[in-house]
Amino acid sequence: MSKSILITGGAGFIGSHVVQLFVEKYPEYQIVNLDALTYAGNLENLKSVEGAANYIFEKADIQDADALDSIFAKHNITDVIHLAAESHVDRSISDPMAFVKTNVFGTVNLLNSAKKAWAGELENHLFYHVSTDEVYGSLHDGGFFLETTPYDPQSPYSASKAASDHFVRAYANTYKMKTVVSNCSNNYGPNHFPEKLIPLCINNIKNSKPLPVYGKGENVRDWLFVKDHARAIDTVFHKGKAGETYNIGGFNEWKNIDIVKLLCKKMDEKLGREPGTSEKLITYVTDRAGHDLRYAIDATKIQKELGWEPSLQFDEGIEITIDWYLANEEWLDHVTSGSYQEYYSELYGKG
Ligand code: NAD
Ligand code: DAU
């Protein structure tokens, strides 16, 4: 195998699309998926690759330095794509320390294991850190986040991601590790855990349950189809310049309330309901504490320098997403009932 790539968080939403893309597109690479299988990790996301000759799964926590060292040695890891994280803003508000432990401490552990494993030849190996646009803070007066926008994280989640980004850049500067960072906007698509806005609304519309809209629903997010993010990660991994940062986004801004109404309209059509039926489920609830008003990525650099651009328009992507959730009732049932967590023991025969 020409490379042995450690992908962390590969059982999660974005990670599972990255793992699938790399396993299928690069049979010459060994892909090692390291995941702790927290509530957000679901091996059912990876059924299509679980028998592939170039795919290995390692259940491990990035907080466990010894486990990381032995996985680097056992699989002769040549490169890292780091996605493992606690990712939900609302959870970070109720339990910030879990975010410090995984996103900050865990990332530093991973950097240390990579530095140890690659000692004396750091220039031959890449540590790619996947981050978020939330590190730039909240936009209030128009404009876009550029790679040069100063960091201004506003939630415990974004503060922990910002800290991890700083550690990656500090290792590049101090130890001359070859690193690259990308900061992406909101993703949507198949395998998205239904605690996040879009899959939560799809699931609730399907089950005629209330659709909780925080505040007035005026907050704006910039949405990108998850497979386009996976393609961007592939592009940055292969073509990105060491030490650089790349912003990834869809130039696709939506107010939350407009997204929720769009989902209602499309699902009324698909479920054969009277127009307007699902909109009645919209329920305005107490706003998220410290809720960032607007995120918007300027993705010009990755487009111009690396030639990546989104392949899907939002209308197509949202159709694919709704259809996927309607066609994958079993996935949704397993996730909402918690039974997806038994899949690991079924597959690997241990707890
Ligand atoms: P996710 O919550 O769906 O998946 C996270 C994965 O990491 C899960 O499989 C989980 O089991 C694993 N994990 C968590 N803690 C771990 C630990 N301590 N050790 C090992 N594995 C652990 O997250 P996601 O939405 O797929 O996000 C992936 C990455 O992309 C994160 O770093 C996130 O900050 C970033 N990101 C997400 C978005 C988005 O819209 N979802 C946008 C930009 C960037
Ligand atoms: O911008 C990238 C980030 O996008 C990622 O780094 C995060 O990991 C990811 O979770 C996402 O963060 P958001 O907070 O933007 O996503 P979420 O789906 O939680 O919320 C989207 C918007 O919808 C936000 O303004 C809050 C609002 N919302 C969310 C939920 C879950 C609601 O109004 N009601 C809800 O029930």
PDB file of N, CA, C and O in Angstrom, residues 154-225:
ATOM      1  N   GLN A 154     -17.289  31.722  19.885  1.00  0.00           N
ATOM      2  CA  GLN A 154     -18.313  32.238  20.799  1.00  0.00           C
ATOM      3  C   GLN A 154     -18.984  31.158  21.639  1.00  0.00           C
ATOM      4  O   GLN A 154     -19.736  31.469  22.550  1.00  0.00           O
ATOM      5  N   SER A 155     -18.790  29.880  21.306  1.00  0.00           N
ATOM      6  CA  SER A 155     -19.434  28.811  22.094  1.00  0.00           C
ATOM      7  C   SER A 155     -18.334  27.900  22.642  1.00  0.00           C
ATOM      8  O   SER A 155     -17.214  27.888  22.117  1.00  0.00           O
ATOM      9  N   PRO A 156     -18.642  27.108  23.666  1.00  0.00           N
ATOM     10  CA  PRO A 156     -17.620  26.156  24.138  1.00  0.00           C
ATOM     11  C   PRO A 156     -17.155  25.223  23.016  1.00  0.00           C
ATOM     12  O   PRO A 156     -15.976  24.888  22.933  1.00  0.00           O
ATOM     13  N   TYR A 157     -18.079  24.824  22.123  1.00  0.00           N
ATOM     14  CA  TYR A 157     -17.669  23.986  20.986  1.00  0.00           C
ATOM     15  C   TYR A 157     -16.649  24.706  20.125  1.00  0.00           C
ATOM     16  O   TYR A 157     -15.557  24.190  19.846  1.00  0.00           O
ATOM     17  N   SER A 158     -16.986  25.932  19.699  1.00  0.00           N
ATOM     18  CA  SER A 158     -16.073  26.612  18.763  1.00  0.00           C
ATOM     19  C   SER A 158     -14.773  27.010  19.455  1.00  0.00           C
ATOM     20  O   SER A 158     -13.712  27.017  18.823  1.00  0.00           O
ATOM     21  N   ALA A 159     -14.847  27.289  20.775  1.00  0.00           N
ATOM     22  CA  ALA A 159     -13.605  27.591  21.510  1.00  0.00           C
ATOM     23  C   ALA A 159     -12.698  26.364  21.524  1.00  0.00           C
ATOM     24  O   ALA A 159     -11.473  26.474  21.357  1.00  0.00           O
ATOM     25  N   SER A 160     -13.297  25.175  21.687  1.00  0.00           N
ATOM     26  CA  SER A 160     -12.460  23.961  21.727  1.00  0.00           C
ATOM     27  C   SER A 160     -11.884  23.656  20.345  1.00  0.00           C
ATOM     28  O   SER A 160     -10.740  23.216  20.217  1.00  0.00           O
ATOM     29  N   LYS A 161     -12.662  23.903  19.279  1.00  0.00           N
ATOM     30  CA  LYS A 161     -12.127  23.683  17.930  1.00  0.00           C
ATOM     31  C   LYS A 161     -11.036  24.715  17.623  1.00  0.00           C
ATOM     32  O   LYS A 161     -10.015  24.383  17.012  1.00  0.00           O
ATOM     33  N   ALA A 162     -11.247  25.956  18.050  1.00  0.00           N
ATOM     34  CA  ALA A 162     -10.223  26.989  17.814  1.00  0.00           C
ATOM     35  C   ALA A 162      -8.928  26.598  18.517  1.00  0.00           C
ATOM     36  O   ALA A 162      -7.829  26.697  17.944  1.00  0.00           O
ATOM     37  N   ALA A 163      -9.034  26.119  19.760  1.00  0.00           N
ATOM     38  CA  ALA A 163      -7.836  25.706  20.499  1.00  0.00           C
ATOM     39  C   ALA A 163      -7.116  24.587  19.751  1.00  0.00           C
ATOM     40  O   ALA A 163      -5.883  24.594  19.633  1.00  0.00           O
ATOM     41  N   SER A 164      -7.890  23.633  19.229  1.00  0.00           N
ATOM     42  CA  SER A 164      -7.244  22.519  18.523  1.00  0.00           C
ATOM     43  C   SER A 164      -6.562  23.026  17.249  1.00  0.00           C
ATOM     44  O   SER A 164      -5.446  22.589  16.925  1.00  0.00           O
ATOM     45  N   ASP A 165      -7.187  23.961  16.538  1.00  0.00           N
ATOM     46  CA  ASP A 165      -6.555  24.528  15.332  1.00  0.00           C
ATOM     47  C   ASP A 165      -5.226  25.200  15.712  1.00  0.00           C
ATOM     48  O   ASP A 165      -4.207  25.055  15.017  1.00  0.00           O
ATOM     49  N   HIS A 166      -5.246  25.946  16.827  1.00  0.00           N
ATOM     50  CA  HIS A 166      -4.024  26.641  17.261  1.00  0.00           C
ATOM     51  C   HIS A 166      -2.916  25.638  17.586  1.00  0.00           C
ATOM     52  O   HIS A 166      -1.746  25.862  17.268  1.00  0.00           O
ATOM     53  N   PHE A 167      -3.292  24.523  18.234  1.00  0.00           N
ATOM     54  CA  PHE A 167      -2.267  23.516  18.548  1.00  0.00           C
ATOM     55  C   PHE A 167      -1.666  22.928  17.264  1.00  0.00           C
ATOM     56  O   PHE A 167      -0.452  22.716  17.193  1.00  0.00           O
ATOM     57  N   VAL A 168      -2.496  22.671  16.280  1.00  0.00           N
ATOM     58  CA  VAL A 168      -1.976  22.095  15.020  1.00  0.00           C
ATOM     59  C   VAL A 168      -0.973  23.070  14.399  1.00  0.00           C
ATOM     60  O   VAL A 168       0.138  22.683  14.007  1.00  0.00           O
ATOM     61  N   ARG A 169      -1.341  24.346  14.355  1.00  0.00           N
ATOM     62  CA  ARG A 169      -0.427  25.336  13.744  1.00  0.00           C
ATOM     63  C   ARG A 169       0.825  25.509  14.601  1.00  0.00           C
ATOM     64  O   ARG A 169       1.927  25.722  14.078  1.00  0.00           O
ATOM     65  N   ALA A 170       0.673  25.399  15.929  1.00  0.00           N
ATOM     66  CA  ALA A 170       1.844  25.525  16.813  1.00  0.00           C
ATOM     67  C   ALA A 170       2.819  24.367  16.587  1.00  0.00           C
ATOM     68  O   ALA A 170       4.036  24.559  16.622  1.00  0.00           O
ATOM     69  N   TYR A 171       2.283  23.151  16.322  1.00  0.00           N
ATOM     70  CA  TYR A 171       3.171  22.011  16.053  1.00  0.00           C
ATOM     71  C   TYR A 171       3.883  22.189  14.706  1.00  0.00           C
ATOM     72  O   TYR A 171       5.029  21.774  14.544  1.00  0.00           O
ATOM     73  N   ALA A 172       3.189  22.809  13.751  1.00  0.00           N
ATOM     74  CA  ALA A 172       3.839  23.072  12.457  1.00  0.00           C
ATOM     75  C   ALA A 172       4.987  24.057  12.654  1.00  0.00           C
ATOM     76  O   ALA A 172       6.093  23.858  12.140  1.00  0.00           O
ATOM     77  N   ASN A 173       4.727  25.100  13.419  1.00  0.00           N
ATOM     78  CA  ASN A 173       5.746  26.134  13.627  1.00  0.00           C
ATOM     79  C   ASN A 173       6.902  25.634  14.497  1.00  0.00           C
ATOM     80  O   ASN A 173       8.078  25.817  14.184  1.00  0.00           O
ATOM     81  N   THR A 174       6.560  24.961  15.594  1.00  0.00           N
ATOM     82  CA  THR A 174       7.579  24.591  16.582  1.00  0.00           C
ATOM     83  C   THR A 174       8.380  23.363  16.162  1.00  0.00           C
ATOM     84  O   THR A 174       9.605  23.353  16.257  1.00  0.00           O
ATOM     85  N   TYR A 175       7.663  22.331  15.719  1.00  0.00           N
ATOM     86  CA  TYR A 175       8.339  21.047  15.437  1.00  0.00           C
ATOM     87  C   TYR A 175       8.500  20.797  13.939  1.00  0.00           C
ATOM     88  O   TYR A 175       9.005  19.764  13.546  1.00  0.00           O
ATOM     89  N   LYS A 176       8.032  21.739  13.126  1.00  0.00           N
ATOM     90  CA  LYS A 176       8.102  21.611  11.651  1.00  0.00           C
ATOM     91  C   LYS A 176       7.311  20.408  11.150  1.00  0.00           C
ATOM     92  O   LYS A 176       7.699  19.723  10.191  1.00  0.00           O
ATOM     93  N   MET A 177       6.190  20.136  11.802  1.00  0.00           N
ATOM     94  CA  MET A 177       5.299  19.100  11.270  1.00  0.00           C
ATOM     95  C   MET A 177       4.632  19.640  10.012  1.00  0.00           C
ATOM     96  O   MET A 177       4.349  20.832   9.909  1.00  0.00           O
ATOM     97  N   LYS A 178       4.389  18.731   9.054  1.00  0.00           N
ATOM     98  CA  LYS A 178       3.682  19.135   7.839  1.00  0.00           C
ATOM     99  C   LYS A 178       2.180  19.040   8.142  1.00  0.00           C
ATOM    100  O   LYS A 178       1.669  17.930   8.372  1.00  0.00           O
ATOM    101  N   THR A 179       1.524  20.197   8.191  1.00  0.00           N
ATOM    102  CA  THR A 179       0.103  20.192   8.563  1.00  0.00           C
ATOM    103  C   THR A 179      -0.699  21.000   7.544  1.00  0.00           C
ATOM    104  O   THR A 179      -0.166  21.856   6.838  1.00  0.00           O
ATOM    105  N   VAL A 180      -1.991  20.728   7.530  1.00  0.00           N
ATOM    106  CA  VAL A 180      -2.913  21.559   6.769  1.00  0.00           C
ATOM    107  C   VAL A 180      -4.219  21.585   7.564  1.00  0.00           C
ATOM    108  O   VAL A 180      -4.552  20.623   8.259  1.00  0.00           O
ATOM    109  N   VAL A 181      -4.926  22.725   7.494  1.00  0.00           N
ATOM    110  CA  VAL A 181      -6.194  22.875   8.224  1.00  0.00           C
ATOM    111  C   VAL A 181      -7.256  23.321   7.229  1.00  0.00           C
ATOM    112  O   VAL A 181      -6.973  24.161   6.361  1.00  0.00           O
ATOM    113  N   SER A 182      -8.463  22.746   7.332  1.00  0.00           N
ATOM    114  CA  SER A 182      -9.570  23.316   6.549  1.00  0.00           C
ATOM    115  C   SER A 182     -10.716  23.645   7.489  1.00  0.00           C
ATOM    116  O   SER A 182     -10.932  22.963   8.493  1.00  0.00           O
ATOM    117  N   ASN A 183     -11.414  24.726   7.169  1.00  0.00           N
ATOM    118  CA  ASN A 183     -12.529  25.207   7.989  1.00  0.00           C
ATOM    119  C   ASN A 183     -13.773  25.240   7.115  1.00  0.00           C
ATOM    120  O   ASN A 183     -13.844  26.022   6.163  1.00  0.00           O
ATOM    121  N   CYS A 184     -14.727  24.380   7.447  1.00  0.00           N
ATOM    122  CA  CYS A 184     -15.903  24.220   6.578  1.00  0.00           C
ATOM    123  C   CYS A 184     -17.170  24.767   7.233  1.00  0.00           C
ATOM    124  O   CYS A 184     -17.284  24.848   8.450  1.00  0.00           O
ATOM    125  N   SER A 185     -18.119  25.114   6.388  1.00  0.00           N
ATOM    126  CA  SER A 185     -19.427  25.583   6.848  1.00  0.00           C
ATOM    127  C   SER A 185     -20.319  24.378   7.178  1.00  0.00           C
ATOM    128  O   SER A 185     -19.878  23.233   7.117  1.00  0.00           O
ATOM    129  N   ASN A 186     -21.597  24.640   7.472  1.00  0.00           N
ATOM    130  CA  ASN A 186     -22.544  23.579   7.874  1.00  0.00           C
ATOM    131  C   ASN A 186     -22.727  22.542   6.773  1.00  0.00           C
ATOM    132  O   ASN A 186     -23.041  22.892   5.635  1.00  0.00           O
ATOM    133  N   ASN A 187     -22.588  21.285   7.139  1.00  0.00           N
ATOM    134  CA  ASN A 187     -22.818  20.182   6.208  1.00  0.00           C
ATOM    135  C   ASN A 187     -24.239  19.639   6.385  1.00  0.00           C
ATOM    136  O   ASN A 187     -24.797  19.706   7.482  1.00  0.00           O
ATOM    137  N   TYR A 188     -24.780  19.055   5.305  1.00  0.00           N
ATOM    138  CA  TYR A 188     -26.045  18.321   5.396  1.00  0.00           C
ATOM    139  C   TYR A 188     -25.949  17.138   4.451  1.00  0.00           C
ATOM    140  O   TYR A 188     -25.127  17.137   3.527  1.00  0.00           O
ATOM    141  N   GLY A 189     -26.792  16.115   4.685  1.00  0.00           N
ATOM    142  CA  GLY A 189     -26.796  14.959   3.793  1.00  0.00           C
ATOM    143  C   GLY A 189     -27.057  13.676   4.563  1.00  0.00           C
ATOM    144  O   GLY A 189     -27.338  13.710   5.766  1.00  0.00           O
ATOM    145  N   PRO A 190     -26.932  12.520   3.871  1.00  0.00           N
ATOM    146  CA  PRO A 190     -27.137  11.223   4.518  1.00  0.00           C
ATOM    147  C   PRO A 190     -26.207  11.012   5.713  1.00  0.00           C
ATOM    148  O   PRO A 190     -25.100  11.554   5.743  1.00  0.00           O
ATOM    149  N   ASN A 191     -26.636  10.215   6.671  1.00  0.00           N
ATOM    150  CA  ASN A 191     -25.867   9.829   7.879  1.00  0.00           C
ATOM    151  C   ASN A 191     -25.774  10.938   8.927  1.00  0.00           C
ATOM    152  O   ASN A 191     -25.042  10.786   9.903  1.00  0.00           O
ATOM    153  N   HIS A 192     -26.491  12.033   8.746  1.00  0.00           N
ATOM    154  CA  HIS A 192     -26.409  13.150   9.697  1.00  0.00           C
ATOM    155  C   HIS A 192     -27.224  12.791  10.934  1.00  0.00           C
ATOM    156  O   HIS A 192     -28.404  12.459  10.822  1.00  0.00           O
ATOM    157  N   PHE A 193     -26.619  12.895  12.102  1.00  0.00           N
ATOM    158  CA  PHE A 193     -27.286  12.489  13.344  1.00  0.00           C
ATOM    159  C   PHE A 193     -28.472  13.426  13.632  1.00  0.00           C
ATOM    160  O   PHE A 193     -28.317  14.654  13.597  1.00  0.00           O
ATOM    161  N   PRO A 194     -29.651  12.847  13.933  1.00  0.00           N
ATOM    162  CA  PRO A 194     -30.848  13.695  14.021  1.00  0.00           C
ATOM    163  C   PRO A 194     -30.974  14.531  15.294  1.00  0.00           C
ATOM    164  O   PRO A 194     -32.078  14.763  15.783  1.00  0.00           O
ATOM    165  N   GLU A 195     -29.842  15.031  15.778  1.00  0.00           N
ATOM    166  CA  GLU A 195     -29.866  16.081  16.801  1.00  0.00           C
ATOM    167  C   GLU A 195     -29.624  17.445  16.133  1.00  0.00           C
ATOM    168  O   GLU A 195     -29.831  18.481  16.745  1.00  0.00           O
ATOM    169  N   LYS A 196     -29.150  17.417  14.871  1.00  0.00           N
ATOM    170  CA  LYS A 196     -28.820  18.644  14.146  1.00  0.00           C
ATOM    171  C   LYS A 196     -30.043  19.090  13.343  1.00  0.00           C
ATOM    172  O   LYS A 196     -30.908  18.284  13.006  1.00  0.00           O
ATOM    173  N   LEU A 197     -30.110  20.392  13.024  1.00  0.00           N
ATOM    174  CA  LEU A 197     -31.352  20.993  12.518  1.00  0.00           C
ATOM    175  C   LEU A 197     -32.020  20.207  11.376  1.00  0.00           C
ATOM    176  O   LEU A 197     -33.203  19.864  11.476  1.00  0.00           O
ATOM    177  N   ILE A 198     -31.282  19.947  10.294  1.00  0.00           N
ATOM    178  CA  ILE A 198     -31.954  19.378   9.104  1.00  0.00           C
ATOM    179  C   ILE A 198     -32.469  17.950   9.356  1.00  0.00           C
ATOM    180  O   ILE A 198     -33.665  17.683   9.154  1.00  0.00           O
ATOM    181  N   PRO A 199     -31.623  17.022   9.843  1.00  0.00           N
ATOM    182  CA  PRO A 199     -32.172  15.678  10.059  1.00  0.00           C
ATOM    183  C   PRO A 199     -33.216  15.627  11.175  1.00  0.00           C
ATOM    184  O   PRO A 199     -34.156  14.818  11.125  1.00  0.00           O
ATOM    185  N   LEU A 200     -33.063  16.516  12.173  1.00  0.00           N
ATOM    186  CA  LEU A 200     -34.068  16.560  13.248  1.00  0.00           C
ATOM    187  C   LEU A 200     -35.430  16.940  12.661  1.00  0.00           C
ATOM    188  O   LEU A 200     -36.461  16.314  12.958  1.00  0.00           O
ATOM    189  N   CYS A 201     -35.440  17.952  11.784  1.00  0.00           N
ATOM    190  CA  CYS A 201     -36.721  18.377  11.193  1.00  0.00           C
ATOM    191  C   CYS A 201     -37.284  17.300  10.275  1.00  0.00           C
ATOM    192  O   CYS A 201     -38.496  17.036  10.292  1.00  0.00           O
ATOM    193  N   ILE A 202     -36.414  16.658   9.477  1.00  0.00           N
ATOM    194  CA  ILE A 202     -36.923  15.603   8.584  1.00  0.00           C
ATOM    195  C   ILE A 202     -37.594  14.503   9.416  1.00  0.00           C
ATOM    196  O   ILE A 202     -38.713  14.057   9.128  1.00  0.00           O
ATOM    197  N   ASN A 203     -36.914  14.088  10.484  1.00  0.00           N
ATOM    198  CA  ASN A 203     -37.453  13.022  11.334  1.00  0.00           C
ATOM    199  C   ASN A 203     -38.758  13.459  12.006  1.00  0.00           C
ATOM    200  O   ASN A 203     -39.727  12.696  12.061  1.00  0.00           O
ATOM    201  N   ASN A 204     -38.782  14.710  12.486  1.00  0.00           N
ATOM    202  CA  ASN A 204     -39.986  15.166  13.188  1.00  0.00           C
ATOM    203  C   ASN A 204     -41.162  15.383  12.232  1.00  0.00           C
ATOM    204  O   ASN A 204     -42.298  15.092  12.574  1.00  0.00           O
ATOM    205  N   ILE A 205     -40.864  15.879  11.027  1.00  0.00           N
ATOM    206  CA  ILE A 205     -41.956  16.043  10.051  1.00  0.00           C
ATOM    207  C   ILE A 205     -42.545  14.666   9.732  1.00  0.00           C
ATOM    208  O   ILE A 205     -43.768  14.472   9.734  1.00  0.00           O
ATOM    209  N   LYS A 206     -41.641  13.709   9.512  1.00  0.00           N
ATOM    210  CA  LYS A 206     -42.092  12.343   9.195  1.00  0.00           C
ATOM    211  C   LYS A 206     -43.035  11.822  10.281  1.00  0.00           C
ATOM    212  O   LYS A 206     -44.043  11.181  10.008  1.00  0.00           O
ATOM    213  N   ASN A 207     -42.689  12.124  11.542  1.00  0.00           N
ATOM    214  CA  ASN A 207     -43.469  11.604  12.676  1.00  0.00           C
ATOM    215  C   ASN A 207     -44.486  12.616  13.222  1.00  0.00           C
ATOM    216  O   ASN A 207     -45.008  12.427  14.317  1.00  0.00           O
ATOM    217  N   SER A 208     -44.724  13.700  12.446  1.00  0.00           N
ATOM    218  CA  SER A 208     -45.686  14.751  12.852  1.00  0.00           C
ATOM    219  C   SER A 208     -45.432  15.257  14.273  1.00  0.00           C
ATOM    220  O   SER A 208     -46.357  15.401  15.078  1.00  0.00           O
ATOM    221  N   LYS A 209     -44.156  15.502  14.569  1.00  0.00           N
ATOM    222  CA  LYS A 209     -43.780  16.041  15.882  1.00  0.00           C
ATOM    223  C   LYS A 209     -43.404  17.515  15.738  1.00  0.00           C
ATOM    224  O   LYS A 209     -42.991  17.946  14.659  1.00  0.00           O
ATOM    225  N   PRO A 210     -43.406  18.299  16.839  1.00  0.00           N
ATOM    226  CA  PRO A 210     -43.062  19.718  16.745  1.00  0.00           C
ATOM    227  C   PRO A 210     -41.667  19.952  16.172  1.00  0.00           C
ATOM    228  O   PRO A 210     -40.754  19.148  16.396  1.00  0.00           O
ATOM    229  N   LEU A 211     -41.525  21.072  15.432  1.00  0.00           N
ATOM    230  CA  LEU A 211     -40.228  21.446  14.849  1.00  0.00           C
ATOM    231  C   LEU A 211     -39.682  22.625  15.655  1.00  0.00           C
ATOM    232  O   LEU A 211     -40.154  23.757  15.486  1.00  0.00           O
ATOM    233  N   PRO A 212     -38.736  22.377  16.563  1.00  0.00           N
ATOM    234  CA  PRO A 212     -38.273  23.451  17.453  1.00  0.00           C
ATOM    235  C   PRO A 212     -37.342  24.422  16.731  1.00  0.00           C
ATOM    236  O   PRO A 212     -36.239  24.064  16.332  1.00  0.00           O
ATOM    237  N   VAL A 213     -37.817  25.665  16.552  1.00  0.00           N
ATOM    238  CA  VAL A 213     -36.999  26.705  15.915  1.00  0.00           C
ATOM    239  C   VAL A 213     -36.518  27.644  17.015  1.00  0.00           C
ATOM    240  O   VAL A 213     -37.326  28.218  17.748  1.00  0.00           O
ATOM    241  N   TYR A 214     -35.190  27.768  17.132  1.00  0.00           N
ATOM    242  CA  TYR A 214     -34.628  28.592  18.203  1.00  0.00           C
ATOM    243  C   TYR A 214     -34.856  30.080  17.903  1.00  0.00           C
ATOM    244  O   TYR A 214     -34.599  30.541  16.779  1.00  0.00           O
ATOM    245  N   GLY A 215     -35.267  30.838  18.934  1.00  0.00           N
ATOM    246  CA  GLY A 215     -35.463  32.284  18.774  1.00  0.00           C
ATOM    247  C   GLY A 215     -36.499  32.568  17.704  1.00  0.00           C
ATOM    248  O   GLY A 215     -37.578  31.958  17.676  1.00  0.00           O
ATOM    249  N   LYS A 216     -36.126  33.457  16.771  1.00  0.00           N
ATOM    250  CA  LYS A 216     -37.079  33.807  15.703  1.00  0.00           C
ATOM    251  C   LYS A 216     -36.761  33.070  14.405  1.00  0.00           C
ATOM    252  O   LYS A 216     -37.362  33.351  13.363  1.00  0.00           O
ATOM    253  N   GLY A 217     -35.755  32.219  14.434  1.00  0.00           N
ATOM    254  CA  GLY A 217     -35.396  31.490  13.216  1.00  0.00           C
ATOM    255  C   GLY A 217     -34.646  32.349  12.212  1.00  0.00           C
ATOM    256  O   GLY A 217     -34.534  32.009  11.030  1.00  0.00           O
ATOM    257  N   GLU A 218     -34.112  33.494  12.698  1.00  0.00           N
ATOM    258  CA  GLU A 218     -33.466  34.452  11.786  1.00  0.00           C
ATOM    259  C   GLU A 218     -31.981  34.152  11.574  1.00  0.00           C
ATOM    260  O   GLU A 218     -31.338  34.807  10.757  1.00  0.00           O
ATOM    261  N   ASN A 219     -31.430  33.223  12.347  1.00  0.00           N
ATOM    262  CA  ASN A 219     -29.983  32.943  12.230  1.00  0.00           C
ATOM    263  C   ASN A 219     -29.689  32.317  10.873  1.00  0.00           C
ATOM    264  O   ASN A 219     -30.495  31.546  10.344  1.00  0.00           O
ATOM    265  N   VAL A 220     -28.505  32.644  10.355  1.00  0.00           N
ATOM    266  CA  VAL A 220     -28.158  32.232   8.987  1.00  0.00           C
ATOM    267  C   VAL A 220     -26.983  31.255   9.008  1.00  0.00           C
ATOM    268  O   VAL A 220     -25.987  31.482   9.717  1.00  0.00           O
ATOM    269  N   ARG A 221     -27.114  30.178   8.238  1.00  0.00           N
ATOM    270  CA  ARG A 221     -26.025  29.219   8.079  1.00  0.00           C
ATOM    271  C   ARG A 221     -25.778  29.024   6.579  1.00  0.00           C
ATOM    272  O   ARG A 221     -26.671  29.232   5.757  1.00  0.00           O
ATOM    273  N   ASP A 222     -24.560  28.573   6.254  1.00  0.00           N
ATOM    274  CA  ASP A 222     -24.117  28.408   4.863  1.00  0.00           C
ATOM    275  C   ASP A 222     -23.957  26.894   4.646  1.00  0.00           C
ATOM    276  O   ASP A 222     -23.059  26.288   5.220  1.00  0.00           O
ATOM    277  N   TRP A 223     -24.863  26.296   3.860  1.00  0.00           N
ATOM    278  CA  TRP A 223     -24.979  24.829   3.821  1.00  0.00           C
ATOM    279  C   TRP A 223     -24.241  24.202   2.634  1.00  0.00           C
ATOM    280  O   TRP A 223     -24.370  24.676   1.504  1.00  0.00           O
ATOM    281  N   LEU A 224     -23.550  23.113   2.916  1.00  0.00           N
ATOM    282  CA  LEU A 224     -22.792  22.383   1.883  1.00  0.00           C
ATOM    283  C   LEU A 224     -23.142  20.898   1.977  1.00  0.00           C
ATOM    284  O   LEU A 224     -23.160  20.324   3.085  1.00  0.00           O
ATOM    285  N   PHE A 225     -23.363  20.264   0.819  1.00  0.00           N
ATOM    286  CA  PHE A 225     -23.664  18.826   0.810  1.00  0.00           C
ATOM    287  C   PHE A 225     -22.434  18.051   1.281  1.00  0.00           C
ATOM    288  O   PHE A 225     -21.311  18.304   0.833  1.00  0.00           O
TER     289      PHE A 225
END
